[in-house]
Short mmCIF file of N, CA and C in Angstrom, two decimals:
data_model
loop_
_atom_site.label_atom_id
_atom_site.label_comp_id
_atom_site.label_asym_id
_atom_site.label_seq_id
_atom_site.Cartn_x
_atom_site.Cartn_y
_atom_site.Cartn_z
N MET A 91 5.93 -49.92 4.50
CA MET A 91 4.40 -49.27 4.98
C MET A 91 3.94 -48.14 4.45
N VAL A 92 2.98 -48.16 3.56
CA VAL A 92 2.26 -46.98 3.01
C VAL A 92 1.22 -46.47 3.77
N THR A 93 1.49 -45.06 4.26
CA THR A 93 0.44 -44.50 5.12
C THR A 93 -0.38 -43.37 4.37
N ASP A 94 -1.28 -43.24 5.02
CA ASP A 94 -2.31 -41.98 4.24
C ASP A 94 -1.98 -40.98 4.52
N THR A 95 -1.41 -40.10 3.64
CA THR A 95 -0.92 -38.78 3.65
C THR A 95 -1.99 -37.56 3.33
N SER A 96 -3.10 -37.89 3.32
CA SER A 96 -4.27 -36.96 3.17
C SER A 96 -4.40 -35.99 4.01
N PRO A 97 -4.93 -34.76 3.70
CA PRO A 97 -4.97 -33.45 4.76
C PRO A 97 -5.90 -34.18 6.01
N LEU A 98 -6.34 -35.11 5.96
CA LEU A 98 -7.20 -35.73 7.51
C LEU A 98 -6.40 -35.98 8.31
N VAL A 99 -5.13 -36.72 7.72
CA VAL A 99 -4.11 -36.84 8.83
C VAL A 99 -3.25 -35.84 9.30
N VAL A 100 -3.43 -35.65 10.50
CA VAL A 100 -2.76 -34.28 11.19
C VAL A 100 -1.33 -34.60 11.10
N ASP A 101 -0.71 -33.49 11.32
CA ASP A 101 0.90 -33.48 11.25
C ASP A 101 1.40 -34.25 12.46
N SER A 102 0.77 -34.02 13.58
CA SER A 102 1.37 -34.75 14.60
C SER A 102 1.20 -36.16 14.82
N GLU A 103 0.41 -36.85 14.07
CA GLU A 103 0.17 -38.31 13.60
C GLU A 103 1.25 -38.69 12.66
N ILE A 104 1.76 -38.06 12.04
CA ILE A 104 2.56 -38.11 10.84
C ILE A 104 4.09 -38.40 11.51
N ILE A 105 4.29 -37.23 12.33
CA ILE A 105 5.12 -37.08 13.35
C ILE A 105 5.54 -38.23 13.82
N ALA A 106 4.49 -38.51 14.92
CA ALA A 106 4.62 -39.63 15.63
C ALA A 106 4.87 -41.14 14.96
N GLY A 107 4.03 -41.20 13.81
CA GLY A 107 4.16 -42.49 13.16
C GLY A 107 5.76 -42.72 12.41
N SER A 108 6.33 -41.39 12.57
CA SER A 108 7.59 -41.44 11.53
C SER A 108 8.80 -42.20 12.48
N LEU A 109 8.34 -42.22 13.90
CA LEU A 109 9.39 -42.62 14.70
C LEU A 109 9.41 -44.29 14.79
N ASP A 110 8.54 -44.60 14.21
CA ASP A 110 8.52 -46.27 13.84
C ASP A 110 9.06 -46.67 12.50
N ASP A 111 8.34 -45.63 11.61
CA ASP A 111 8.61 -46.09 10.27
C ASP A 111 9.09 -44.42 9.56
N PRO A 112 10.28 -44.27 9.59
CA PRO A 112 10.79 -42.87 9.18
C PRO A 112 10.41 -42.13 7.73
N GLU A 113 10.00 -43.45 6.77
CA GLU A 113 9.54 -42.61 5.50
C GLU A 113 8.10 -42.05 5.85
N GLN A 114 7.49 -42.47 6.98
CA GLN A 114 6.32 -41.50 6.93
C GLN A 114 6.62 -40.02 7.08
N PHE A 115 7.74 -39.70 7.35
CA PHE A 115 7.95 -38.23 7.61
C PHE A 115 8.16 -37.36 6.12
N ALA A 116 8.15 -38.21 5.01
CA ALA A 116 8.09 -37.57 3.84
C ALA A 116 6.82 -36.86 3.55
N ALA A 117 5.72 -37.20 4.13
CA ALA A 117 4.52 -36.64 3.75
C ALA A 117 4.47 -35.14 4.48
N LEU A 118 5.29 -34.72 5.21
CA LEU A 118 5.39 -33.46 5.78
C LEU A 118 6.23 -32.80 4.51
N PHE A 119 7.19 -33.22 4.31
CA PHE A 119 7.68 -32.64 2.82
C PHE A 119 6.72 -32.17 1.77
N ASP A 120 6.16 -33.10 1.69
CA ASP A 120 5.08 -33.22 0.46
C ASP A 120 4.30 -31.91 0.52
N ARG A 121 3.84 -31.84 1.90
CA ARG A 121 2.79 -30.73 2.32
C ARG A 121 3.32 -29.33 2.53
N TYR A 122 4.55 -29.33 2.95
CA TYR A 122 5.03 -28.03 3.23
C TYR A 122 6.27 -27.39 2.47
N ALA A 123 6.83 -28.23 1.79
CA ALA A 123 8.03 -27.93 1.09
C ALA A 123 7.67 -26.69 0.25
N ALA A 124 6.47 -26.59 -0.37
CA ALA A 124 6.51 -25.37 -1.33
C ALA A 124 6.24 -24.23 -0.53
N MET A 125 5.45 -24.15 0.54
CA MET A 125 5.17 -23.10 1.32
C MET A 125 6.61 -22.42 1.98
N LEU A 126 7.51 -23.56 2.43
CA LEU A 126 8.74 -23.18 3.10
C LEU A 126 9.60 -22.14 1.91
N TYR A 127 9.47 -23.16 0.73
CA TYR A 127 10.20 -22.49 -0.30
C TYR A 127 9.89 -21.15 -0.60
N ARG A 128 8.72 -20.96 -0.92
CA ARG A 128 8.24 -19.44 -0.74
C ARG A 128 8.71 -18.48 0.27
N TYR A 129 8.54 -19.01 1.31
CA TYR A 129 8.89 -18.19 2.57
C TYR A 129 10.35 -17.50 2.29
N ILE A 130 11.04 -18.57 2.37
CA ILE A 130 12.54 -18.48 2.60
C ILE A 130 12.81 -17.75 1.16
N SER A 131 12.55 -18.14 0.05
CA SER A 131 12.86 -17.43 -1.26
C SER A 131 12.23 -16.41 -1.22
N PHE A 132 11.36 -15.48 -0.59
CA PHE A 132 10.92 -14.15 -0.41
C PHE A 132 12.23 -13.42 0.42
N ARG A 133 12.55 -14.17 1.56
CA ARG A 133 13.18 -13.50 2.51
C ARG A 133 14.71 -13.36 1.84
N LEU A 134 15.23 -14.79 1.21
CA LEU A 134 16.65 -14.73 0.90
C LEU A 134 16.94 -14.98 -0.50
N GLY A 135 15.89 -15.00 -1.32
CA GLY A 135 16.04 -15.27 -2.98
C GLY A 135 16.19 -16.88 -3.05
N PRO A 136 15.73 -17.03 -4.43
CA PRO A 136 15.51 -18.45 -4.76
C PRO A 136 17.02 -19.56 -4.86
N GLU A 137 18.12 -18.73 -4.72
CA GLU A 137 19.52 -19.31 -4.80
C GLU A 137 19.92 -20.04 -3.30
N LEU A 138 19.20 -19.38 -2.48
CA LEU A 138 19.36 -20.29 -1.09
C LEU A 138 18.18 -21.19 -0.52
N ALA A 139 17.02 -20.78 -1.30
CA ALA A 139 15.76 -21.30 -0.81
C ALA A 139 15.76 -22.98 -0.71
N GLU A 140 16.12 -23.28 -1.74
CA GLU A 140 16.12 -24.89 -2.11
C GLU A 140 16.77 -25.46 -0.88
N ASP A 141 18.26 -25.00 -0.91
CA ASP A 141 19.20 -25.72 0.18
C ASP A 141 18.60 -25.92 1.73
N LEU A 142 17.97 -24.40 1.99
CA LEU A 142 17.66 -24.24 3.16
C LEU A 142 16.12 -24.85 3.55
N VAL A 143 15.49 -25.18 2.31
CA VAL A 143 14.27 -26.15 2.64
C VAL A 143 14.43 -27.46 3.12
N GLY A 144 15.79 -27.85 2.44
CA GLY A 144 16.38 -29.12 2.54
C GLY A 144 16.90 -29.32 4.11
N GLU A 145 17.54 -28.39 4.39
CA GLU A 145 18.20 -28.35 5.61
C GLU A 145 17.16 -28.20 6.77
N THR A 146 16.01 -27.42 6.62
CA THR A 146 14.73 -27.29 7.54
C THR A 146 14.26 -28.78 7.68
N PHE A 147 14.02 -29.48 6.62
CA PHE A 147 13.30 -30.62 6.93
C PHE A 147 14.45 -31.71 7.45
N LEU A 148 15.86 -31.54 7.43
CA LEU A 148 16.82 -32.66 7.92
C LEU A 148 16.74 -32.10 9.40
N ILE A 149 16.63 -31.00 9.78
CA ILE A 149 16.79 -30.61 11.24
C ILE A 149 15.51 -31.32 11.76
N ALA A 150 14.17 -30.87 11.20
CA ALA A 150 13.15 -31.26 11.62
C ALA A 150 13.14 -33.00 11.68
N PHE A 151 13.66 -33.41 10.87
CA PHE A 151 13.55 -35.18 10.93
C PHE A 151 14.55 -35.55 12.13
N ARG A 152 15.62 -34.81 12.11
CA ARG A 152 16.51 -35.24 13.49
C ARG A 152 15.77 -35.00 14.74
N ARG A 153 14.98 -34.00 14.83
CA ARG A 153 14.60 -33.34 16.31
C ARG A 153 12.91 -34.12 16.51
N ARG A 154 12.38 -34.73 15.70
CA ARG A 154 11.09 -35.32 15.68
C ARG A 154 10.86 -36.13 16.55
N GLU A 155 11.68 -36.64 17.56
CA GLU A 155 11.33 -37.20 18.63
C GLU A 155 11.02 -36.19 19.79
N ALA A 156 11.39 -34.90 19.74
CA ALA A 156 11.30 -33.96 20.64
C ALA A 156 10.01 -33.21 20.44
N TYR A 157 9.46 -33.50 19.10
CA TYR A 157 7.99 -32.60 18.97
C TYR A 157 6.99 -33.03 19.87
N ASP A 158 6.46 -32.09 20.30
CA ASP A 158 5.26 -32.16 21.10
C ASP A 158 3.90 -32.46 20.48
N ILE A 159 3.55 -33.75 20.29
CA ILE A 159 2.58 -34.09 19.40
C ILE A 159 0.95 -33.57 19.98
N SER A 160 1.10 -32.66 21.19
CA SER A 160 -0.17 -31.98 21.41
C SER A 160 -0.37 -30.92 20.22
N TYR A 161 0.48 -30.41 19.56
CA TYR A 161 0.40 -29.43 18.66
C TYR A 161 0.22 -30.11 17.15
N ARG A 162 -1.10 -30.29 16.78
CA ARG A 162 -1.33 -30.86 15.55
C ARG A 162 -0.71 -30.26 14.20
N ASP A 163 -0.72 -28.83 14.05
CA ASP A 163 -0.14 -28.58 13.02
C ASP A 163 1.56 -28.32 13.20
N ALA A 164 2.28 -28.78 12.36
CA ALA A 164 3.77 -28.45 12.31
C ALA A 164 4.01 -27.40 11.79
N ARG A 165 3.30 -26.71 10.90
CA ARG A 165 3.82 -25.45 10.28
C ARG A 165 4.42 -24.51 11.17
N PRO A 166 4.11 -24.22 12.40
CA PRO A 166 4.85 -23.27 12.98
C PRO A 166 6.18 -23.69 13.22
N TRP A 167 6.26 -25.05 13.64
CA TRP A 167 7.56 -25.67 14.04
C TRP A 167 8.57 -25.67 12.98
N LEU A 168 8.09 -25.97 11.39
CA LEU A 168 8.70 -25.85 10.38
C LEU A 168 9.20 -24.50 10.09
N LEU A 169 8.57 -23.62 10.17
CA LEU A 169 8.74 -22.40 10.03
C LEU A 169 9.58 -21.59 10.82
N GLY A 170 9.47 -21.94 12.23
CA GLY A 170 10.45 -21.47 13.21
C GLY A 170 11.76 -22.05 12.83
N ILE A 171 12.14 -23.56 12.45
CA ILE A 171 13.48 -24.08 12.07
C ILE A 171 13.82 -23.08 11.09
N ALA A 172 12.97 -22.71 9.87
CA ALA A 172 13.43 -22.10 8.98
C ALA A 172 13.88 -20.71 9.25
N THR A 173 12.94 -20.06 9.81
CA THR A 173 13.39 -18.63 10.55
C THR A 173 14.68 -18.70 11.21
N LYS A 174 15.05 -19.65 11.68
CA LYS A 174 16.26 -19.78 12.73
C LYS A 174 17.73 -19.80 11.63
N LEU A 175 17.33 -20.55 10.65
CA LEU A 175 18.31 -20.64 9.55
C LEU A 175 18.63 -19.47 8.76
N ILE A 176 17.56 -18.76 8.43
CA ILE A 176 17.25 -17.26 7.76
C ILE A 176 18.43 -16.42 8.51
N THR A 177 18.22 -16.61 9.97
CA THR A 177 19.07 -15.68 10.88
C THR A 177 20.41 -15.93 10.40
N GLY A 178 20.97 -16.93 10.13
CA GLY A 178 22.31 -16.75 9.85
C GLY A 178 22.61 -16.23 8.56
N HIS A 179 21.76 -15.86 7.84
CA HIS A 179 21.80 -15.29 6.46
C HIS A 179 21.38 -13.92 6.42
N ARG A 180 21.13 -13.19 7.81
CA ARG A 180 20.79 -11.78 8.06
C ARG A 180 21.53 -10.71 7.00
N ARG A 181 22.79 -10.87 6.69
CA ARG A 181 23.28 -9.68 5.81
C ARG A 181 22.71 -10.15 4.41
N THR A 182 22.62 -11.11 3.76
CA THR A 182 21.93 -11.79 2.72
C THR A 182 20.63 -11.07 2.35
N GLU A 183 19.79 -11.34 3.35
CA GLU A 183 18.26 -10.84 3.50
C GLU A 183 18.42 -9.28 3.18
N VAL A 184 19.12 -8.63 4.22
CA VAL A 184 19.05 -7.07 4.14
C VAL A 184 19.55 -6.82 2.73
N SER A 185 20.63 -7.42 2.07
CA SER A 185 21.11 -6.91 0.79
C SER A 185 20.32 -7.17 -0.26
N ARG A 186 19.38 -8.36 0.08
CA ARG A 186 18.30 -8.81 -1.14
C ARG A 186 16.94 -7.63 -1.10
N TYR A 187 16.63 -7.18 0.10
CA TYR A 187 15.96 -6.25 0.13
C TYR A 187 16.21 -5.07 -0.83
N ARG A 188 17.46 -4.37 -0.27
CA ARG A 188 17.92 -3.64 -0.73
C ARG A 188 18.26 -3.47 -2.71
N ALA A 189 18.47 -4.36 -2.99
CA ALA A 189 18.76 -4.95 -4.45
C ALA A 189 17.48 -4.74 -5.16
N LEU A 190 16.21 -5.66 -4.49
CA LEU A 190 15.16 -5.41 -4.99
C LEU A 190 14.37 -3.97 -5.03
N GLU A 191 14.89 -3.25 -3.81
CA GLU A 191 14.33 -1.97 -3.86
C GLU A 191 14.67 -1.01 -4.95
N ARG A 192 15.91 -1.45 -5.56
CA ARG A 192 16.43 -0.58 -6.51
C ARG A 192 16.12 -1.06 -7.90
N GLN A 193 15.81 -2.25 -8.03
CA GLN A 193 15.05 -2.96 -9.34
C GLN A 193 13.73 -2.43 -9.55
N SER A 194 13.19 -2.29 -10.95
CA SER A 194 12.07 -2.28 -11.37
C SER A 194 10.73 -3.52 -10.86
N PRO A 195 9.77 -3.28 -10.48
CA PRO A 195 8.94 -4.24 -9.99
C PRO A 195 9.15 -5.45 -10.75
N ALA A 196 9.49 -6.83 -10.15
CA ALA A 196 9.45 -7.87 -10.87
C ALA A 196 8.32 -8.79 -10.46
N GLN A 197 8.33 -10.08 -10.98
CA GLN A 197 7.28 -11.09 -10.90
C GLN A 197 7.54 -11.43 -9.43
N PRO A 198 6.55 -11.49 -8.49
CA PRO A 198 6.56 -12.00 -7.28
C PRO A 198 6.81 -13.61 -7.27
N VAL A 199 6.90 -14.12 -6.35
CA VAL A 199 7.40 -15.41 -5.94
C VAL A 199 5.75 -15.69 -5.66
N GLU A 200 5.17 -16.86 -6.31
CA GLU A 200 4.04 -17.53 -6.12
C GLU A 200 3.61 -17.87 -4.58
N GLY A 201 2.64 -17.35 -4.22
CA GLY A 201 2.11 -17.62 -2.99
C GLY A 201 1.13 -16.69 -2.37
N PRO A 202 0.88 -17.02 -1.04
CA PRO A 202 -0.11 -15.99 -0.52
C PRO A 202 0.23 -14.27 -0.55
N GLU A 203 1.67 -14.41 -0.45
CA GLU A 203 2.22 -12.93 -0.26
C GLU A 203 2.31 -12.28 -1.80
N GLU A 204 2.12 -13.04 -2.78
CA GLU A 204 1.97 -12.59 -4.09
C GLU A 204 0.64 -11.25 -4.17
N THR A 205 -0.41 -11.60 -3.54
CA THR A 205 -1.36 -10.59 -3.52
C THR A 205 -0.91 -9.21 -2.84
N ILE A 206 -0.33 -9.47 -1.65
CA ILE A 206 0.29 -8.02 -1.09
C ILE A 206 1.20 -7.33 -2.11
N THR A 207 2.28 -8.11 -2.34
CA THR A 207 3.32 -7.69 -3.45
C THR A 207 2.80 -6.82 -4.53
N ARG A 208 1.72 -7.79 -5.21
CA ARG A 208 1.16 -7.29 -6.45
C ARG A 208 0.49 -5.70 -5.93
N GLU A 209 -0.58 -5.89 -4.73
CA GLU A 209 -1.17 -4.66 -4.53
C GLU A 209 0.02 -3.38 -3.97
N LEU A 210 1.28 -3.91 -3.56
CA LEU A 210 2.22 -2.92 -3.28
C LEU A 210 2.95 -2.20 -4.54
N THR A 211 3.02 -3.11 -5.36
CA THR A 211 3.50 -2.84 -6.56
C THR A 211 2.86 -1.87 -7.54
N ALA A 212 1.40 -2.25 -7.63
CA ALA A 212 0.43 -1.47 -8.20
C ALA A 212 0.54 -0.02 -7.48
N GLN A 213 0.74 0.04 -6.14
CA GLN A 213 0.51 1.29 -5.71
C GLN A 213 1.85 2.13 -5.74
N GLY A 214 2.93 1.52 -6.28
CA GLY A 214 4.25 1.87 -6.23
C GLY A 214 4.91 2.07 -5.16
N SER A 215 4.27 1.17 -4.14
CA SER A 215 5.15 1.24 -2.69
C SER A 215 6.11 0.15 -2.39
N ARG A 216 6.23 -0.43 -3.34
CA ARG A 216 7.14 -1.76 -3.29
C ARG A 216 8.68 -1.56 -2.71
N PRO A 217 9.13 -0.70 -3.52
CA PRO A 217 10.56 -0.01 -3.12
C PRO A 217 10.64 0.53 -1.69
N VAL A 218 9.61 1.06 -1.13
CA VAL A 218 9.62 1.70 0.07
C VAL A 218 9.29 0.62 1.20
N LEU A 219 8.32 -0.44 0.95
CA LEU A 219 8.24 -1.43 1.81
C LEU A 219 9.33 -2.47 1.96
N LEU A 220 10.19 -2.58 0.66
CA LEU A 220 11.40 -3.25 0.96
C LEU A 220 12.51 -2.57 1.65
N ASN A 221 12.50 -1.25 1.68
CA ASN A 221 13.32 -0.45 2.60
C ASN A 221 12.85 -0.48 3.91
N ALA A 222 11.63 -0.59 4.22
CA ALA A 222 11.11 -0.66 5.66
C ALA A 222 11.48 -1.89 6.18
N LEU A 223 11.41 -3.11 5.26
CA LEU A 223 11.85 -4.16 5.72
C LEU A 223 13.41 -4.58 6.04
N ALA A 224 13.95 -3.82 5.30
CA ALA A 224 15.35 -3.61 5.42
C ALA A 224 15.92 -3.11 6.76
N LEU A 225 15.06 -2.03 7.16
CA LEU A 225 15.45 -1.44 8.38
C LEU A 225 14.99 -1.92 9.85
N LEU A 226 14.10 -2.87 9.40
CA LEU A 226 13.50 -3.35 10.92
C LEU A 226 14.67 -4.24 11.49
N SER A 227 14.57 -4.44 12.90
CA SER A 227 15.29 -5.44 13.54
C SER A 227 14.87 -7.00 13.06
N ARG A 228 15.89 -7.94 13.21
CA ARG A 228 15.71 -9.29 12.64
C ARG A 228 14.31 -9.70 13.46
N GLY A 229 14.43 -9.69 14.78
CA GLY A 229 13.13 -10.30 15.56
C GLY A 229 11.64 -9.30 15.12
N ASP A 230 11.83 -8.30 14.99
CA ASP A 230 10.36 -7.55 14.31
C ASP A 230 10.27 -8.08 12.97
N ARG A 231 11.21 -8.12 12.03
CA ARG A 231 11.18 -8.56 10.69
C ARG A 231 10.57 -9.99 10.79
N ASP A 232 11.05 -10.74 11.65
CA ASP A 232 10.75 -12.33 11.60
C ASP A 232 9.51 -12.51 12.15
N VAL A 233 8.90 -11.51 13.09
CA VAL A 233 7.47 -11.66 13.74
C VAL A 233 6.51 -11.28 12.37
N LEU A 234 6.96 -9.97 11.69
CA LEU A 234 5.96 -9.78 10.63
C LEU A 234 5.76 -10.36 9.54
N LEU A 235 6.94 -11.05 8.97
CA LEU A 235 6.80 -11.99 7.94
C LEU A 235 5.98 -12.93 8.43
N LEU A 236 6.34 -13.58 9.56
CA LEU A 236 5.43 -15.07 9.91
C LEU A 236 4.05 -14.62 9.85
N VAL A 237 3.82 -13.45 10.74
CA VAL A 237 2.12 -13.16 10.76
C VAL A 237 1.69 -12.72 9.34
N ALA A 238 2.16 -11.64 8.61
CA ALA A 238 1.90 -11.10 7.60
C ALA A 238 1.93 -11.99 6.11
N TRP A 239 2.94 -12.87 5.93
CA TRP A 239 3.12 -13.50 4.80
C TRP A 239 2.83 -14.89 5.02
N SER A 240 3.20 -15.54 6.30
CA SER A 240 2.60 -16.98 6.41
C SER A 240 1.48 -17.11 6.91
N ASP A 241 0.68 -16.00 7.25
CA ASP A 241 -0.84 -15.80 7.81
C ASP A 241 -0.76 -16.84 9.08
N MET A 242 0.08 -16.69 9.96
CA MET A 242 -0.24 -17.32 11.06
C MET A 242 -0.56 -16.62 12.30
N THR A 243 -1.22 -17.22 13.40
CA THR A 243 -1.65 -16.62 14.44
C THR A 243 -0.46 -16.04 15.28
N TYR A 244 -0.53 -15.17 16.24
CA TYR A 244 0.28 -14.64 17.07
C TYR A 244 0.73 -15.76 17.93
N GLU A 245 -0.32 -16.73 18.58
CA GLU A 245 0.60 -18.11 19.24
C GLU A 245 1.26 -19.04 18.24
N GLU A 246 0.84 -19.26 16.96
CA GLU A 246 1.72 -20.10 16.17
C GLU A 246 3.22 -19.16 15.88
N ALA A 247 3.13 -17.90 15.98
CA ALA A 247 4.26 -17.29 15.57
C ALA A 247 5.48 -17.39 16.79
N ALA A 248 4.50 -17.25 18.02
CA ALA A 248 5.48 -17.53 19.32
C ALA A 248 5.86 -18.78 19.30
N ARG A 249 5.03 -19.91 18.74
CA ARG A 249 5.71 -21.06 19.12
C ARG A 249 6.94 -21.35 18.22
N ALA A 250 6.74 -20.61 16.85
CA ALA A 250 7.77 -21.05 15.76
C ALA A 250 9.19 -20.31 16.33
N LEU A 251 8.73 -19.21 17.05
CA LEU A 251 10.21 -18.23 17.12
C LEU A 251 10.78 -18.80 18.67
N GLY A 252 9.91 -19.23 19.35
CA GLY A 252 10.10 -19.84 21.01
C GLY A 252 10.24 -18.43 21.89
N ILE A 253 9.28 -17.87 21.65
CA ILE A 253 9.18 -16.61 22.47
C ILE A 253 7.59 -16.24 22.76
N PRO A 254 7.43 -15.56 23.89
CA PRO A 254 6.16 -15.48 24.44
C PRO A 254 5.17 -14.75 23.61
N VAL A 255 4.03 -14.87 23.60
CA VAL A 255 2.69 -14.35 22.82
C VAL A 255 2.85 -12.84 22.90
N GLY A 256 3.05 -12.34 24.25
CA GLY A 256 3.40 -10.69 24.36
C GLY A 256 4.25 -9.99 23.74
N THR A 257 5.56 -10.84 23.51
CA THR A 257 6.48 -10.38 22.84
C THR A 257 6.31 -10.56 21.14
N VAL A 258 5.33 -11.33 20.85
CA VAL A 258 5.31 -11.16 19.31
C VAL A 258 3.99 -10.01 19.19
N LYS A 259 3.15 -9.96 19.96
CA LYS A 259 2.45 -8.73 19.78
C LYS A 259 3.11 -7.47 19.73
N SER A 260 4.27 -7.08 20.74
CA SER A 260 4.67 -6.19 20.73
C SER A 260 5.88 -5.97 19.63
N ARG A 261 6.50 -6.77 19.15
CA ARG A 261 7.28 -6.76 18.06
C ARG A 261 6.57 -6.51 16.97
N LEU A 262 5.24 -7.16 16.56
CA LEU A 262 4.23 -6.97 15.53
C LEU A 262 4.16 -5.41 15.34
N ASN A 263 3.38 -5.11 16.81
CA ASN A 263 2.98 -3.53 16.81
C ASN A 263 4.26 -2.63 16.37
N ARG A 264 5.39 -2.74 16.86
CA ARG A 264 6.57 -1.97 16.56
C ARG A 264 6.76 -2.13 15.01
N ALA A 265 6.85 -3.21 14.55
CA ALA A 265 7.31 -3.25 13.19
C ALA A 265 5.96 -2.59 12.18
N ARG A 266 5.03 -2.63 12.60
CA ARG A 266 3.63 -2.46 11.78
C ARG A 266 3.86 -0.89 11.88
N ARG A 267 4.06 -0.36 12.97
CA ARG A 267 4.22 1.12 13.00
C ARG A 267 5.51 1.88 12.39
N LYS A 268 6.58 1.01 12.41
CA LYS A 268 7.85 1.55 11.34
C LYS A 268 7.54 1.29 9.93
N VAL A 269 6.74 0.44 9.60
CA VAL A 269 6.38 0.19 8.48
C VAL A 269 5.40 1.36 7.86
N ARG A 270 4.44 1.50 8.74
CA ARG A 270 3.46 2.60 8.27
C ARG A 270 4.05 3.79 8.23
N HIS A 271 4.98 4.38 9.33
CA HIS A 271 5.66 5.61 8.86
C HIS A 271 6.51 5.52 7.83
N THR A 272 7.15 4.37 7.54
CA THR A 272 7.96 4.56 6.13
C THR A 272 6.95 4.81 4.93
N LEU A 273 5.95 4.04 5.02
CA LEU A 273 5.10 4.07 3.86
C LEU A 273 4.16 5.44 4.02
N GLY A 274 4.54 6.50 4.80
CA GLY A 274 3.56 7.60 4.73
C GLY A 274 2.24 7.42 5.19
N GLY A 275 2.23 6.45 6.53
CA GLY A 275 0.82 6.58 7.08
C GLY A 275 0.06 5.41 6.70
N VAL A 276 0.58 4.55 5.58
CA VAL A 276 -0.20 3.56 5.09
C VAL A 276 0.27 2.24 5.49
N ASN A 277 -0.20 1.17 6.07
CA ASN A 277 0.33 0.08 6.18
C ASN A 277 -0.68 -1.07 5.58
N PRO A 278 -0.32 -1.53 4.21
CA PRO A 278 -0.84 -2.53 3.68
C PRO A 278 -0.74 -3.75 4.39
N LEU A 279 0.02 -3.99 5.17
CA LEU A 279 -0.04 -5.20 6.08
C LEU A 279 -0.91 -5.54 7.03
N GLU A 280 -1.34 -4.30 7.62
CA GLU A 280 -2.24 -4.07 8.59
C GLU A 280 -3.44 -5.29 9.00
N GLU A 281 -4.24 -5.33 7.69
CA GLU A 281 -5.41 -6.25 7.77
C GLU A 281 -4.94 -7.73 7.49
N HIS A 282 -3.67 -8.26 7.15
CA HIS A 282 -3.38 -9.54 6.86
C HIS A 282 -3.08 -10.33 8.02
N GLY A 283 -2.89 -9.75 9.36
CA GLY A 283 -2.34 -10.58 10.28
C GLY A 283 -3.75 -11.02 11.23
N HIS A 284 -3.43 -12.04 11.95
CA HIS A 284 -4.28 -12.61 12.68
C HIS A 284 -4.43 -12.34 14.14
N GLY A 285 -5.07 -12.53 15.02
CA GLY A 285 -4.98 -12.42 16.50
C GLY A 285 -5.36 -13.41 17.30
#
């Protein structure tokens, strides 16, 4: 059975349809694999990104029956799964930030974060930002990167991480405060978040 996978078909309909026709789930892969790859690659590097994107979709596929179809957008759900997988690689992530901090500015991974990274590189703040990210707690870093890099609302980040919206706000405020302090009072991520 061939299904319409245009953007007009919402994610929750694709997931519901995949319960009877598992092949429909591939439309979510087509829609979100590149975004997940960019997010994971930024955090852990391209070496692990492809495997973790595949693992994210495998977990999502296995859990699709439990998906709450009242949420039309599956992006927070998928990013939540990916973020939990990234947690298992925390040392790799911190080591990556430390290694990138020591390198000269490299080409950023294509995606929404490219603009932020380019601005920081132009300002010479990239190493300092990478250091600030490495110093954040896992929870604060997860919230900051979901909101700033993945352009999620507080509610979407809360759903992705399975935490209350108030916790997202407090972690984000703490993370922004620490990043601002590390950057000498400037926080280039401030205006990229949503409320």
